[in-house]
Short mmCIF file of C-alpha atoms and ligand atoms in Angstrom, two decimals:
data_model
loop_
_atom_site.label_atom_id
_atom_site.label_comp_id
_atom_site.label_asym_id
_atom_site.label_seq_id
_atom_site.Cartn_x
_atom_site.Cartn_y
_atom_site.Cartn_z
CA MET K 21 27.07 5.87 60.05
CA SER K 22 23.71 7.15 58.65
CA THR K 23 21.53 4.87 56.50
CA ALA K 24 22.32 7.03 53.40
CA GLN K 25 26.14 6.57 54.11
CA LEU K 26 25.63 2.92 54.51
CA GLU K 27 23.67 2.55 51.15
CA THR K 28 26.28 4.56 49.27
CA ALA K 29 28.94 2.08 50.76
CA VAL K 30 26.99 -0.94 49.48
CA ILE K 31 26.55 0.45 46.09
CA ASP K 32 30.23 0.88 45.68
CA ARG K 33 31.47 -2.47 47.11
CA SER K 34 33.25 -4.72 44.86
CA LEU K 35 31.93 -8.19 44.16
CA ARG K 36 34.60 -9.65 46.49
CA GLU K 37 33.48 -7.42 49.46
CA ALA K 38 29.69 -7.64 48.78
CA ASP K 39 29.48 -11.48 47.85
CA PRO K 40 32.71 -13.39 48.50
CA GLU K 41 30.83 -16.64 47.68
CA VAL K 42 29.82 -15.54 44.23
CA ALA K 43 33.34 -14.03 43.66
CA ARG K 44 34.89 -17.35 44.55
CA GLU K 45 32.82 -19.10 41.92
CA LEU K 46 33.68 -16.53 39.30
CA THR K 47 37.30 -16.98 40.08
CA GLY K 48 36.87 -20.63 39.66
CA GLU K 49 34.96 -20.14 36.28
CA LEU K 50 37.75 -17.86 35.03
CA GLY K 51 40.50 -20.39 35.98
CA ARG K 52 38.46 -23.13 34.31
CA GLN K 53 37.94 -21.34 31.26
CA ARG K 54 41.81 -20.24 31.12
CA SER K 55 43.14 -23.72 31.82
CA GLU K 56 40.50 -25.81 29.71
CA LEU K 57 39.70 -25.72 26.05
CA SER K 58 35.96 -25.16 25.02
CA MET K 59 34.90 -27.25 21.96
CA ILE K 60 31.16 -26.74 22.75
CA ALA K 61 29.87 -25.80 19.29
CA SER K 62 27.42 -23.15 20.76
CA GLU K 63 30.15 -21.54 22.90
CA SER K 64 32.77 -18.88 22.27
CA TYR K 65 34.88 -16.57 24.24
CA THR K 66 33.45 -13.18 23.97
CA HIS K 67 35.55 -10.08 23.66
CA TRP K 68 36.62 -8.07 26.70
CA ALA K 69 34.96 -5.01 25.18
CA VAL K 70 31.68 -6.96 24.81
CA MET K 71 31.89 -7.90 28.66
CA GLU K 72 32.67 -4.41 29.54
CA ALA K 73 29.38 -3.13 27.73
CA GLN K 74 27.39 -6.01 29.16
CA GLY K 75 28.47 -5.37 32.86
CA SER K 76 27.85 -1.53 32.45
CA VAL K 77 25.38 1.01 33.93
CA PHE K 78 23.02 0.37 30.92
CA MET K 79 21.80 -2.52 33.17
CA ASN K 80 19.93 0.11 35.22
CA LYS K 81 17.97 1.48 32.48
CA LEU K 82 14.34 1.13 31.90
CA ALA K 83 13.76 1.52 28.06
CA GLU K 84 10.34 -0.01 27.21
CA GLY K 85 9.77 0.70 23.50
CA TYR K 86 12.10 1.44 20.58
CA ALA K 87 14.69 4.21 20.03
CA GLY K 88 12.95 7.56 19.93
CA LEU K 89 9.65 6.04 21.08
CA ARG K 90 10.20 4.90 24.73
CA TYR K 91 7.64 4.82 27.73
CA SER K 92 10.10 6.35 30.16
CA ALA K 93 12.66 9.44 30.49
CA GLY K 94 16.21 9.38 30.15
CA CYS K 95 16.74 7.21 27.23
CA ASP K 96 19.00 9.34 24.87
CA HIS K 97 22.04 6.96 25.38
CA VAL K 98 20.08 3.79 25.22
CA ASP K 99 18.41 5.22 21.99
CA ALA K 100 22.00 5.97 20.57
CA VAL K 101 23.28 2.33 21.44
CA GLU K 102 20.15 0.49 19.98
CA ARG K 103 20.36 2.64 16.87
CA LEU K 104 24.00 1.65 16.55
CA ALA K 105 23.36 -1.84 17.11
CA VAL K 106 20.40 -2.03 14.51
CA ALA K 107 22.54 -0.06 11.86
CA ARG K 108 25.42 -2.44 12.39
CA ALA K 109 23.56 -5.55 12.18
CA LYS K 110 21.73 -4.24 9.02
CA SER K 111 25.11 -3.65 7.41
CA LEU K 112 26.70 -6.90 8.58
CA PHE K 113 23.91 -9.01 7.16
CA ASP K 114 22.58 -6.74 4.35
CA ALA K 115 19.35 -6.78 6.12
CA GLU K 116 16.31 -4.24 5.47
CA HIS K 117 15.20 -4.46 9.13
CA VAL K 118 16.75 -5.70 12.41
CA ASN K 119 15.17 -6.06 15.75
CA VAL K 120 18.06 -6.29 18.44
CA GLN K 121 15.77 -6.69 21.49
CA PRO K 122 14.99 -10.40 21.87
CA HIS K 123 16.51 -11.77 25.12
CA SER K 124 17.44 -14.96 23.40
CA GLY K 125 17.39 -16.94 20.22
CA ALA K 126 14.39 -19.00 21.54
CA GLN K 127 12.48 -15.60 22.10
CA ALA K 128 13.48 -14.30 18.68
CA ASN K 129 11.81 -17.48 17.24
CA ALA K 130 8.77 -17.12 19.48
CA ALA K 131 8.34 -13.44 18.19
CA VAL K 132 8.46 -14.50 14.60
CA TYR K 133 5.90 -17.23 14.94
CA ASP K 134 3.71 -14.73 16.93
CA ALA K 135 4.22 -12.15 14.13
CA LEU K 136 3.51 -14.34 11.12
CA LEU K 137 1.22 -17.12 12.46
CA ASP K 138 -2.06 -17.86 14.33
CA PRO K 139 -2.05 -20.51 17.07
CA GLY K 140 -2.54 -23.88 15.44
CA ASP K 141 -0.85 -22.95 12.24
CA THR K 142 1.64 -25.52 10.73
CA ILE K 143 5.19 -25.16 10.90
CA LEU K 144 7.52 -27.34 8.92
CA ALA K 145 11.00 -27.59 10.49
CA LEU K 146 13.95 -30.01 11.09
CA ASP K 147 13.31 -32.68 13.63
CA LEU K 148 15.21 -32.01 17.06
CA ALA K 149 16.90 -35.49 16.91
CA HIS K 150 18.15 -34.81 13.37
CA GLY K 151 19.74 -31.60 14.30
CA GLY K 152 16.93 -29.00 14.81
CA HIS K 153 16.26 -26.92 17.72
CA LEU K 154 13.75 -27.01 20.65
CA THR K 155 11.94 -24.09 19.20
CA HIS K 156 11.51 -25.83 15.99
CA GLY K 157 8.79 -28.02 17.35
CA MET K 158 10.05 -30.19 20.24
CA ARG K 159 7.16 -31.92 21.93
CA LEU K 160 7.37 -30.13 25.29
CA ASN K 161 8.36 -26.64 23.81
CA PHE K 162 6.00 -23.78 23.26
CA SER K 163 6.54 -24.21 19.47
CA ALA K 164 4.85 -27.59 19.54
CA ARG K 165 2.21 -26.64 22.06
CA PHE K 166 0.87 -23.56 20.26
CA TYR K 167 1.42 -24.53 16.66
CA HIS K 168 1.06 -27.64 14.54
CA CYS K 169 4.61 -28.71 14.03
CA VAL K 170 5.57 -31.21 11.26
CA ALA K 171 9.16 -32.46 11.20
CA TYR K 172 11.43 -33.18 8.13
CA HIS K 173 14.43 -35.30 8.63
CA VAL K 174 17.94 -36.24 7.21
CA ARG K 175 18.41 -39.13 4.95
CA PRO K 176 19.51 -42.47 6.68
CA GLU K 177 22.13 -43.03 3.95
CA ASP K 178 24.18 -39.94 4.14
CA SER K 179 22.76 -37.88 7.08
CA LEU K 180 22.08 -34.81 4.77
CA VAL K 181 18.70 -33.05 4.90
CA ASP K 182 16.23 -34.83 2.72
CA MET K 183 14.95 -32.11 0.43
CA GLU K 184 12.55 -34.48 -1.39
CA GLU K 185 10.98 -35.07 2.05
CA VAL K 186 10.76 -31.27 2.65
CA GLU K 187 8.97 -30.76 -0.76
CA ARG K 188 6.71 -33.91 -0.14
CA LEU K 189 5.65 -32.67 3.41
CA ALA K 190 5.28 -29.13 2.36
CA ARG K 191 2.84 -30.08 -0.41
CA GLU K 192 0.96 -32.50 2.03
CA HIS K 193 0.75 -30.08 4.90
CA ARG K 194 0.62 -26.77 3.35
CA PRO K 195 2.70 -25.12 6.37
CA ARG K 196 2.35 -21.47 6.78
CA LEU K 197 5.87 -21.35 7.85
CA ILE K 198 9.04 -23.41 6.81
CA VAL K 199 12.04 -23.27 9.16
CA ALA K 200 15.39 -23.93 7.77
CA GLY K 201 18.16 -23.94 10.40
CA TRP K 202 19.83 -26.21 12.93
CA SER K 203 21.75 -26.58 16.14
CA ALA K 204 23.50 -29.81 15.35
CA TYR K 205 24.10 -30.22 11.58
CA PRO K 206 27.57 -29.99 10.01
CA ARG K 207 26.50 -28.85 6.54
CA GLN K 208 25.29 -25.77 4.65
CA LEU K 209 21.60 -25.83 3.76
CA ASP K 210 20.37 -25.29 0.22
CA PHE K 211 18.54 -21.93 0.89
CA SER K 212 17.42 -21.56 -2.67
CA GLU K 213 15.72 -24.99 -2.68
CA PHE K 214 13.86 -24.00 0.47
CA ARG K 215 12.83 -20.78 -1.06
CA ARG K 216 11.48 -22.53 -4.11
CA ILE K 217 9.56 -25.04 -1.91
CA ALA K 218 8.12 -22.21 0.38
CA ASP K 219 7.08 -20.13 -2.74
CA GLU K 220 5.32 -23.26 -4.24
CA VAL K 221 3.21 -23.88 -1.08
CA GLY K 222 2.64 -20.16 -0.20
CA ALA K 223 4.67 -20.49 3.08
CA TYR K 224 6.86 -17.98 4.70
CA LEU K 225 10.58 -18.98 5.14
CA MET K 226 12.40 -18.33 8.24
CA ILE K 227 16.07 -19.20 8.40
CA ASP K 228 17.44 -19.71 11.88
CA MET K 229 21.18 -18.94 11.74
CA ALA K 230 21.79 -18.93 15.43
CA HIS K 231 24.72 -21.21 14.97
CA PHE K 232 26.22 -19.94 11.85
CA ALA K 233 25.80 -16.10 12.03
CA GLY K 234 29.41 -15.57 12.70
CA LEU K 235 30.38 -17.51 9.61
CA VAL K 236 27.98 -15.37 7.50
CA ALA K 237 29.33 -12.29 8.97
CA GLY K 238 32.90 -13.45 8.25
CA GLY K 239 32.15 -14.32 4.63
CA VAL K 240 32.65 -17.92 4.98
CA HIS K 241 29.02 -18.98 4.69
CA PRO K 242 26.18 -17.91 2.32
CA ASN K 243 23.98 -15.15 3.68
CA PRO K 244 20.54 -16.38 4.22
CA MET K 245 18.98 -12.81 3.88
CA PRO K 246 18.27 -12.76 0.25
CA TYR K 247 16.35 -16.12 0.52
CA ALA K 248 14.21 -15.63 3.78
CA ASP K 249 11.34 -13.65 4.80
CA VAL K 250 12.71 -13.60 8.23
CA VAL K 251 16.13 -14.71 9.83
CA THR K 252 16.62 -15.09 13.39
CA SER K 253 19.88 -15.59 15.33
CA THR K 254 21.49 -15.58 18.76
CA THR K 255 24.39 -13.24 19.30
CA HIS K 256 26.70 -15.31 21.15
CA LYS K 257 27.78 -18.41 19.25
CA THR K 258 29.92 -18.07 16.14
CA LEU K 259 28.97 -14.34 16.24
CA GLY K 260 30.98 -14.02 19.52
CA GLY K 261 28.84 -11.42 21.31
CA PRO K 262 26.63 -11.45 24.37
CA ARG K 263 24.08 -14.11 25.10
CA GLY K 264 20.95 -12.77 23.33
CA GLY K 265 18.95 -12.96 20.20
CA MET K 266 17.83 -10.89 17.17
CA VAL K 267 15.45 -10.87 14.30
CA LEU K 268 16.22 -9.82 10.74
CA CYS K 269 13.64 -9.28 8.06
CA ARG K 270 12.39 -7.81 4.96
CA GLY K 271 11.10 -4.33 5.35
CA GLU K 272 7.53 -5.53 4.63
CA HIS K 273 7.58 -7.61 7.91
CA ALA K 274 9.23 -4.82 10.11
CA ALA K 275 6.22 -3.48 11.92
CA ARG K 276 4.92 -7.00 12.64
CA ILE K 277 8.07 -8.34 13.85
CA ASP K 278 8.61 -5.08 16.14
CA THR K 279 5.16 -5.57 17.51
CA ALA K 280 5.57 -9.33 18.30
CA VAL K 281 8.95 -8.58 20.18
CA PHE K 282 7.60 -5.69 22.08
CA PRO K 283 4.79 -5.84 23.51
CA GLY K 284 4.00 -9.19 22.21
CA GLN K 285 6.70 -11.30 23.80
CA GLN K 286 8.79 -9.06 25.97
CA ALA K 287 8.53 -5.79 28.08
CA ALA K 288 11.72 -3.92 28.84
CA PRO K 289 14.74 -4.63 26.80
CA LEU K 290 18.14 -5.53 28.22
CA ALA K 291 19.87 -2.26 27.44
CA HIS K 292 23.06 -3.45 28.64
CA THR K 293 22.98 -6.56 26.41
CA ILE K 294 21.95 -4.36 23.36
CA ALA K 295 25.08 -2.27 24.00
CA ALA K 296 27.04 -5.46 24.21
CA LYS K 297 25.52 -6.61 20.74
CA ALA K 298 26.42 -3.25 19.21
CA VAL K 299 30.00 -3.70 20.28
CA ALA K 300 29.95 -7.34 18.87
CA PHE K 301 28.53 -6.39 15.54
CA LYS K 302 31.28 -3.64 15.10
CA ILE K 303 33.93 -6.34 15.89
CA ALA K 304 32.35 -8.82 13.43
CA ALA K 305 32.71 -6.32 10.62
CA GLY K 306 36.46 -6.24 11.10
CA ALA K 307 39.22 -8.12 9.29
CA GLU K 308 40.38 -9.99 12.52
CA PHE K 309 37.00 -11.48 12.76
CA ARG K 310 36.88 -12.66 9.15
CA ASP K 311 40.28 -14.30 9.70
CA CYS K 312 38.81 -15.93 12.86
CA GLN K 313 35.92 -17.39 10.84
CA ARG K 314 38.21 -18.78 8.29
CA ARG K 315 40.20 -20.52 10.95
CA THR K 316 37.03 -21.75 12.59
CA VAL K 317 35.93 -23.62 9.50
CA ALA K 318 39.42 -24.83 8.57
CA GLY K 319 39.87 -26.15 12.09
CA ALA K 320 36.59 -28.04 11.92
CA ARG K 321 37.68 -29.67 8.63
CA ILE K 322 41.11 -30.48 10.13
CA ILE K 323 39.45 -32.32 12.96
CA ALA K 324 36.88 -33.98 10.82
CA ASP K 325 39.71 -35.31 8.50
CA ARG K 326 41.65 -36.63 11.50
CA LEU K 327 38.62 -38.35 12.83
CA SER K 328 37.94 -39.96 9.61
CA THR K 329 41.19 -41.80 9.47
CA PRO K 330 41.19 -45.67 9.50
CA ASP K 331 42.54 -46.01 13.16
CA VAL K 332 39.50 -43.99 14.45
CA ALA K 333 37.05 -45.72 12.10
CA ALA K 334 38.45 -48.98 13.26
CA ALA K 335 37.25 -48.02 16.77
CA GLY K 336 33.68 -47.60 15.42
CA ILE K 337 33.61 -43.92 15.41
CA LYS K 338 32.11 -42.17 12.25
CA VAL K 339 32.15 -38.48 11.21
CA LEU K 340 28.46 -37.86 10.10
CA THR K 341 28.05 -36.70 6.44
CA GLY K 342 31.76 -37.47 6.01
CA GLY K 343 32.96 -33.96 7.20
CA THR K 344 31.86 -30.44 7.68
CA ASP K 345 31.31 -27.01 5.93
CA VAL K 346 30.75 -25.03 9.22
CA HIS K 347 32.08 -24.66 12.64
CA LEU K 348 31.13 -28.22 13.95
CA LEU K 349 31.18 -31.89 13.35
CA LEU K 350 29.09 -34.70 14.69
CA LEU K 351 30.41 -38.02 15.57
CA ASP K 352 28.40 -41.08 15.50
CA LEU K 353 29.46 -43.43 18.26
CA ARG K 354 26.91 -46.09 17.76
CA GLU K 355 29.58 -48.70 16.53
CA SER K 356 32.17 -47.68 19.28
CA GLU K 357 32.73 -48.75 22.87
CA LEU K 358 31.69 -45.19 24.07
CA THR K 359 28.32 -43.70 24.58
CA GLY K 360 27.96 -39.95 23.81
CA ARG K 361 28.14 -39.34 27.61
CA GLN K 362 31.26 -41.47 28.14
CA ALA K 363 33.06 -39.60 25.28
CA GLU K 364 32.00 -36.23 26.67
CA ASP K 365 33.39 -37.32 30.12
CA ARG K 366 36.70 -38.81 28.48
CA LEU K 367 37.43 -35.34 26.83
CA GLN K 368 36.43 -33.48 30.07
CA GLU K 369 38.86 -35.55 31.92
CA ILE K 370 41.68 -34.08 29.74
CA GLY K 371 40.42 -30.45 29.84
CA ILE K 372 38.25 -30.37 26.75
CA SER K 373 34.62 -29.51 26.99
CA VAL K 374 32.14 -30.75 24.35
CA ASN K 375 28.75 -31.85 24.50
CA ARG K 376 27.09 -35.19 23.75
CA ASN K 377 24.44 -35.02 21.28
CA THR K 378 21.66 -37.30 19.99
CA ILE K 379 22.28 -38.19 16.35
CA PRO K 380 19.78 -39.09 13.75
CA PHE K 381 18.03 -42.51 14.44
CA ASP K 382 19.71 -42.62 17.86
CA THR K 383 18.34 -45.42 20.06
CA ARG K 384 19.93 -43.97 23.31
CA PRO K 385 18.18 -41.39 25.47
CA PRO K 386 19.01 -37.62 25.19
CA LEU K 387 20.92 -37.78 28.53
CA ILE K 388 23.18 -40.65 27.28
CA THR K 389 23.09 -40.31 23.40
CA SER K 390 25.14 -42.00 20.77
CA GLY K 391 26.63 -38.73 19.38
CA LEU K 392 29.12 -36.02 20.13
CA ARG K 393 29.05 -32.51 18.80
CA ILE K 394 32.57 -30.83 18.58
CA GLY K 395 32.92 -27.14 17.68
CA THR K 396 35.97 -24.99 16.77
CA SER K 397 34.50 -21.47 17.17
CA ALA K 398 35.71 -20.88 20.68
CA LEU K 399 39.29 -22.12 19.98
CA ALA K 400 39.61 -20.04 16.86
CA THR K 401 38.48 -17.04 18.84
CA ARG K 402 41.26 -17.85 21.35
CA GLY K 403 43.74 -17.87 18.47
CA PHE K 404 44.12 -21.40 17.32
CA THR K 405 45.63 -21.73 13.85
CA ALA K 406 45.66 -24.76 11.51
CA TYR K 407 48.72 -25.94 13.22
CA ASP K 408 47.00 -25.87 16.57
CA PHE K 409 43.86 -27.51 15.26
CA THR K 410 46.06 -30.35 13.84
CA ALA K 411 47.54 -30.85 17.23
CA ILE K 412 44.20 -30.66 19.06
CA ALA K 413 42.71 -33.17 16.58
CA GLU K 414 45.38 -35.68 17.40
CA VAL K 415 44.61 -35.14 21.12
CA VAL K 416 40.96 -35.66 20.54
CA ALA K 417 41.53 -38.84 18.41
CA SER K 418 43.89 -40.23 21.09
CA ALA K 419 41.34 -39.59 23.93
CA LEU K 420 38.47 -41.34 22.00
CA LEU K 421 40.63 -44.39 21.00
CA PRO K 422 40.64 -47.22 23.34
CA GLY K 423 43.37 -46.98 26.25
CA PRO K 424 44.22 -43.21 26.08
CA ASP K 425 47.02 -41.89 28.36
CA VAL K 426 44.76 -39.35 30.19
CA LEU K 427 47.57 -37.70 32.19
CA GLU K 428 49.80 -37.10 29.04
CA LEU K 429 46.77 -35.64 27.08
CA ARG K 430 45.80 -33.48 30.01
CA GLU K 431 49.24 -32.08 29.94
CA ARG K 432 48.97 -31.38 26.12
CA VAL K 433 45.83 -29.59 26.58
CA ALA K 434 46.94 -27.32 29.43
CA ARG K 435 50.02 -26.43 27.33
CA MET K 436 47.84 -25.49 24.45
CA ALA K 437 45.44 -23.37 26.82
CA ASP K 438 48.51 -21.70 28.22
CA LYS K 439 49.75 -20.90 24.70
CA TYR K 440 46.60 -18.68 24.23
CA PRO K 441 45.72 -17.01 27.37
CA ILE K 442 42.27 -15.21 27.74
CA TYR K 443 41.18 -12.15 29.69
CA GLN K 444 44.40 -10.85 30.84
CA ALA K 445 42.82 -7.69 32.19
CA LEU K 446 40.90 -9.77 34.71
CA SER K 447 42.51 -10.54 38.14
CA ALA K 448 42.79 -14.28 38.91
CA ASP K 449 42.28 -13.81 42.49
CA LEU K 450 38.76 -11.99 42.79
CA ASP K 451 38.29 -13.79 46.06
N1 DSN P 523 20.51 -25.49 20.80
C1 DSN P 523 21.55 -25.16 21.76
C2 DSN P 523 22.93 -25.45 21.32
O1 DSN P 523 23.10 -25.38 20.25
O2 DSN P 523 23.88 -25.70 22.09
C3 DSN P 523 21.34 -23.77 22.38
O3 DSN P 523 19.99 -23.57 22.40
#
């Protein structure tokens, strides 16, 4: 066989033929996702169509630059999908300008800081331990190393963002940028109050909607666009698309944002991910997606209500802020017999994945924690209704109470997973 023939053969080999070890893990992961239930608040089950676009020949394409202004040949189709992605995101969020190239939410945030700030400028953002994000000023993150980050917090009495502190710190530190947004906070933020404070001190306002973008698109959460100079997001959480990021902004910031993304922070974009983002935005504009977002929020409220009942409270488990407005709730386990880690393990044992989370004023380290973050986006995407969320709330409550019947609960979870199969087009025996 000639070398040319051999290379052609390699190109066309299936994953199972080319790499049985990876194929085996892929099969294992497919089985895990089918048989378990994801309640990790930043996860979803993306659409088959999104995965098709992501795993496509767009992956091969070099396309540095922007649609119509590339630095390599052969970009007609990439230009078309990038234009589609941008137009769809603009329409979905009523944005004047969108950049769909950031590889992640972290890079979207980095690009905004690069566009609007100089190194050493002050950023005022929610403390990570109080629900913020690594890129909002965590000590070891680039945000804290290149900028002067000041943190606001939630109030000890009700765990809600302390807007009086935001105003006080804004007046004291005169930040150039205020960040409103979170990765572990169960309530809607007061965008107009953030805008008022930003205007008072002459700061830009960036709203990081990475977690709640899907809720916004689905019409069950206020749209931050009218309040913010710039909005950043991931595309894979409630929005249900491929892993990636984007920046949405007022027209006046468009050129600076685009330059900060490319060539400021990134070189070649991920054309396949941009194609997948375009697909996700189209799906997010549809009636089924809106229904899914309604079920997502309703499901989180059902679980929060169940976990607020006297039997759970008697076990020392508390729903922070007393409930939720979004797709997640946070449990305070400080008074319970479980640490966050033990609670996460307990649920994993019965086939539900969640993540332990530090809670405000936590005294345990981040790898242990005293909190649990529970989300409903993935299950709503899978098809869960209010009836199913009521059932899963009961399962979660039973698992966290002392002396759970692990085997029985595991069977209940398996039955619920079977009720909502996923990715039927995928073979279960890739290996
Ligand atoms: N902050 C992480 C989360 O919400 O899971 C993602 O960056």
